[in-house]
Short mmCIF file of C-alpha atoms in Angstrom, two decimals:
data_model
loop_
_atom_site.label_atom_id
_atom_site.label_comp_id
_atom_site.label_asym_id
_atom_site.label_seq_id
_atom_site.Cartn_x
_atom_site.Cartn_y
_atom_site.Cartn_z
CA UNK A 286 46.85 -12.23 201.91
CA UNK A 287 43.29 -12.14 199.98
CA UNK A 288 43.62 -11.14 196.19
CA UNK A 289 41.56 -10.58 193.22
CA UNK A 290 41.72 -13.41 190.63
CA UNK A 291 40.81 -13.02 186.86
CA UNK A 292 40.49 -15.92 184.72
CA UNK A 293 41.64 -16.44 181.92
CA UNK A 294 44.95 -14.39 182.10
CA UNK A 295 44.50 -14.08 177.81
CA UNK A 296 42.18 -14.45 175.92
CA UNK A 297 42.03 -14.08 172.00
CA UNK A 298 38.54 -14.05 169.95
CA UNK A 299 37.38 -13.68 166.69
CA UNK A 300 35.40 -10.16 165.79
CA UNK A 301 32.17 -10.57 166.46
CA UNK A 302 32.03 -13.55 169.24
CA UNK A 303 31.33 -12.81 172.73
CA UNK A 304 33.61 -13.06 175.38
CA UNK A 305 32.97 -13.37 179.38
CA UNK A 306 35.79 -12.01 181.74
CA UNK A 307 35.77 -13.74 185.07
CA UNK A 308 36.58 -12.36 188.64
CA UNK A 309 36.54 -13.60 191.85
CA UNK A 310 36.54 -10.58 194.17
CA UNK A 311 38.19 -10.83 197.88
CA UNK A 312 35.55 -12.27 199.93
CA UNK A 313 34.40 -9.56 202.34
CA UNK A 314 34.40 -6.59 199.80
CA UNK A 315 31.05 -5.17 198.91
CA UNK A 316 31.99 -2.93 195.74
CA UNK A 317 32.94 -4.58 192.33
CA UNK A 318 34.74 -3.01 189.51
CA UNK A 319 36.08 -3.40 185.89
CA UNK A 320 38.14 -1.07 184.52
CA UNK A 321 39.84 -1.29 180.93
CA UNK A 322 43.35 -0.42 179.70
CA UNK A 323 44.27 0.20 175.81
CA UNK A 324 47.86 -0.73 175.14
CA UNK A 325 49.71 2.40 176.12
CA UNK A 326 47.12 4.61 177.38
CA UNK A 327 45.40 5.25 180.71
CA UNK A 328 43.16 3.13 182.78
CA UNK A 329 39.58 3.95 182.27
CA UNK A 330 36.73 2.89 184.55
CA UNK A 331 34.17 0.55 182.91
CA UNK A 332 31.25 0.15 185.41
CA UNK A 333 31.08 -0.48 189.08
CA UNK A 334 28.64 -2.95 190.94
CA UNK A 335 26.89 -3.10 194.26
CA UNK A 336 24.12 -4.90 196.03
CA UNK A 337 23.72 -6.80 192.98
CA UNK A 338 23.11 -3.99 190.81
CA UNK A 339 24.97 -1.28 188.88
CA UNK A 340 26.12 1.85 190.88
CA UNK A 341 27.86 3.63 188.09
CA UNK A 342 28.70 3.49 184.91
CA UNK A 343 30.99 5.47 182.08
CA UNK A 344 29.66 6.06 178.51
CA UNK A 345 32.56 3.57 177.32
CA UNK A 346 29.77 0.80 179.08
CA UNK A 347 27.18 0.67 176.14
CA UNK A 348 24.89 -2.11 175.32
CA UNK A 349 27.58 -4.27 174.12
CA UNK A 350 28.78 -4.96 178.13
CA UNK A 351 27.17 -6.44 180.72
CA UNK A 352 28.08 -7.59 184.28
CA UNK A 353 26.98 -10.26 186.53
CA UNK A 354 27.43 -11.59 189.80
CA UNK A 355 25.95 -14.83 189.28
CA UNK A 356 26.70 -17.06 192.37
CA UNK A 357 27.57 -14.63 194.92
CA UNK A 358 31.42 -15.40 194.46
CA UNK A 359 32.29 -14.66 190.90
CA UNK A 360 31.66 -11.21 189.09
CA UNK A 361 32.06 -11.00 184.98
CA UNK A 362 31.86 -8.71 182.50
CA UNK A 363 30.20 -9.96 179.28
CA UNK A 364 31.42 -8.06 175.93
CA UNK A 365 29.12 -8.95 172.74
CA UNK A 366 29.99 -8.83 169.24
CA UNK A 367 33.89 -8.00 170.02
CA UNK A 368 35.26 -5.17 167.95
CA UNK A 369 39.03 -5.03 167.01
CA UNK A 370 39.17 -1.64 169.30
CA UNK A 371 37.47 -4.25 172.68
CA UNK A 372 41.52 -5.38 172.63
CA UNK A 373 42.52 -4.31 175.87
CA UNK A 374 43.67 -5.30 179.45
CA UNK A 375 40.55 -5.71 181.45
CA UNK A 376 40.81 -5.28 185.51
CA UNK A 377 38.57 -6.30 187.84
CA UNK A 378 39.19 -4.58 191.30
CA UNK A 379 36.85 -4.90 194.45
CA UNK A 380 36.56 -2.63 197.56
CA UNK A 381 35.37 -3.21 201.09
CA UNK A 382 34.56 0.46 201.40
CA UNK A 383 37.56 2.67 200.04
CA UNK A 384 40.61 1.15 198.92
CA UNK A 385 40.40 -0.72 195.30
CA UNK A 386 42.45 -3.73 195.25
CA UNK A 387 43.15 -4.80 191.46
CA UNK A 388 43.43 -8.60 190.24
CA UNK A 389 46.38 -9.13 187.97
CA UNK A 390 44.34 -8.56 184.62
CA UNK A 391 42.98 -9.91 181.40
CA UNK A 392 44.32 -9.34 177.98
CA UNK A 393 42.03 -9.40 175.11
CA UNK A 394 42.73 -9.70 171.87
CA UNK A 395 40.51 -9.50 169.27
CA UNK A 396 41.58 -10.70 165.81
CA UNK B 211 34.20 15.95 186.11
CA UNK B 212 37.43 15.45 187.58
CA UNK B 213 40.71 15.09 185.47
CA UNK B 214 43.95 14.04 186.58
CA UNK B 215 47.17 14.78 184.82
CA UNK B 216 50.68 13.36 185.30
CA UNK B 217 52.98 15.88 182.88
CA UNK B 218 55.92 13.72 182.95
CA UNK B 219 55.96 10.56 180.45
CA UNK B 220 59.02 8.88 181.42
CA UNK B 221 61.63 9.11 184.32
CA UNK B 222 64.45 7.55 185.36
CA UNK B 223 66.31 7.60 188.31
CA UNK B 224 69.87 6.10 189.70
CA UNK B 225 69.29 3.15 192.10
CA UNK B 226 69.53 4.20 195.76
CA UNK B 227 68.85 8.06 194.65
CA UNK B 228 65.43 9.47 195.02
CA UNK B 229 62.78 10.52 192.71
CA UNK B 230 59.44 12.63 192.62
CA UNK B 231 56.71 12.19 190.16
CA UNK B 232 54.56 14.66 189.62
CA UNK B 233 50.40 14.93 189.46
CA UNK B 234 48.11 17.65 188.99
CA UNK B 235 44.10 17.18 189.59
CA UNK B 236 41.11 19.36 188.90
CA UNK B 237 37.88 18.96 191.06
CA UNK B 238 35.08 20.95 192.53
CA UNK B 239 34.69 18.34 195.19
CA UNK B 240 35.52 19.03 198.77
CA UNK B 241 35.90 15.36 199.90
CA UNK B 242 37.99 13.16 198.16
CA UNK B 243 41.03 10.81 197.74
CA UNK B 244 43.94 10.47 196.28
CA UNK B 245 46.16 7.28 195.04
CA UNK B 246 49.22 6.25 193.47
CA UNK B 247 49.09 2.81 191.85
CA UNK B 248 52.61 1.25 190.69
CA UNK B 249 52.23 -1.37 187.45
CA UNK B 250 55.22 -3.10 186.97
CA UNK B 251 56.00 -5.35 183.68
CA UNK B 252 52.89 -8.14 184.48
CA UNK B 253 50.72 -5.19 184.34
CA UNK B 254 49.24 -5.79 187.68
CA UNK B 255 47.85 -3.04 189.64
CA UNK B 256 49.48 -2.13 192.94
CA UNK B 257 48.54 0.05 195.47
CA UNK B 258 51.11 2.26 196.90
CA UNK B 259 49.97 5.09 198.56
CA UNK B 260 46.90 7.17 199.48
CA UNK B 261 46.09 10.26 200.43
CA UNK B 262 42.73 11.53 202.41
CA UNK B 263 42.03 15.53 201.02
CA UNK B 264 40.71 16.43 204.57
CA UNK B 265 44.14 15.37 206.00
CA UNK B 266 47.02 18.08 206.01
CA UNK B 267 49.56 15.58 207.19
CA UNK B 268 51.03 13.90 203.98
CA UNK B 269 50.99 10.31 203.69
CA UNK B 270 53.97 7.87 204.68
CA UNK B 271 54.50 4.71 203.45
CA UNK B 272 58.07 3.12 204.09
CA UNK B 273 60.00 4.66 201.51
CA UNK B 274 57.34 6.35 199.68
CA UNK B 275 56.01 9.48 200.65
CA UNK B 276 53.64 12.76 199.07
CA UNK B 277 53.52 16.01 199.16
CA UNK B 278 49.97 17.05 199.16
CA UNK B 279 49.28 20.72 198.20
CA UNK B 280 45.54 20.98 198.52
CA UNK B 281 45.18 24.68 197.30
CA UNK B 282 47.63 23.70 194.29
CA UNK B 283 45.43 20.50 193.26
CA UNK B 284 49.06 18.79 193.46
CA UNK B 285 50.01 15.69 194.51
CA UNK B 286 53.41 14.22 193.79
CA UNK B 287 54.85 10.66 194.89
CA UNK B 288 58.68 10.82 196.05
CA UNK B 289 60.67 7.52 196.35
CA UNK B 290 63.33 7.61 198.13
CA UNK B 291 66.19 4.73 197.86
CA UNK B 292 65.05 3.75 194.58
CA UNK B 293 65.29 -0.02 194.09
CA UNK B 294 65.41 -1.98 190.64
CA UNK B 295 62.14 -3.04 191.73
CA UNK B 296 60.44 -0.04 191.92
CA UNK B 297 60.83 -0.09 187.82
CA UNK B 298 56.82 0.22 186.63
CA UNK B 299 54.47 2.44 185.54
CA UNK B 300 53.14 4.72 188.15
CA UNK B 301 49.46 6.19 188.23
CA UNK B 302 47.80 9.12 189.91
CA UNK B 303 44.57 8.41 190.38
CA UNK B 304 41.33 10.56 192.19
CA UNK B 305 38.27 9.13 193.73
CA UNK B 306 34.99 11.42 195.17
CA UNK B 307 34.86 11.01 198.60
CA UNK B 308 30.62 11.34 198.89
CA UNK B 309 30.03 7.82 198.34
CA UNK B 310 31.66 4.55 199.00
CA UNK B 311 32.73 2.58 196.07
CA UNK B 312 33.28 5.56 193.70
CA UNK B 313 35.30 5.30 190.49
CA UNK B 314 39.26 6.18 190.01
CA UNK B 315 40.04 8.45 187.72
CA UNK B 316 43.51 7.78 186.69
CA UNK B 317 46.06 9.92 184.66
CA UNK B 318 48.08 9.09 181.87
CA UNK B 319 50.73 7.23 184.01
CA UNK B 320 54.99 8.04 184.10
CA UNK B 321 57.19 5.05 183.26
CA UNK B 322 59.63 5.15 186.22
CA UNK B 323 63.30 3.42 185.04
CA UNK B 324 65.52 2.69 188.27
CA UNK B 325 69.18 2.32 186.67
CA UNK B 326 71.80 0.00 188.36
#
């Protein structure tokens, strides 16, 4: 069964550093998303991406964040100048039209 | 803006029994979709069931069924014949249906524990 794949599964980074979280969406899907879940809290939408551009973003997704589909298969989330409060589980998801399928998540720890 | 509320932070059930998880939502949209996602300890988000708002018939997926009350904006999940593997966090989620690729808005989650 096709699945969304995220790497790495766990990333530890120093405060102030840049991190890139990677995702390989399901191949025939058209819409791509990033969500985050701070430990013990609800899952929050960050951004959606369609046709090589951002289609929607939340208030969380400020200039610190950027997304890219560099090569037609990968979908990346870049977080610049990480802060302690960026520590969370980051989920990539993709959908053909309606149903969003999630990856297993990347646990980001900022120290 | 849409909101999703799950008022039961934790629930427990005995194996083989039935449990119902509650979810209410608020929206001014007429066309939307509702989902239940399961998050086991591995923390992966797994789709359990979905409901289209324009459908009056409640969705069913094996042991999982929903009670969709559109006027009351209520969307509960019933799990029959509970199994130990059902132990997980369950999230109710809302999606506007106007355009494809809309965001999901999640509730706070309900931690379900199935006891042997």
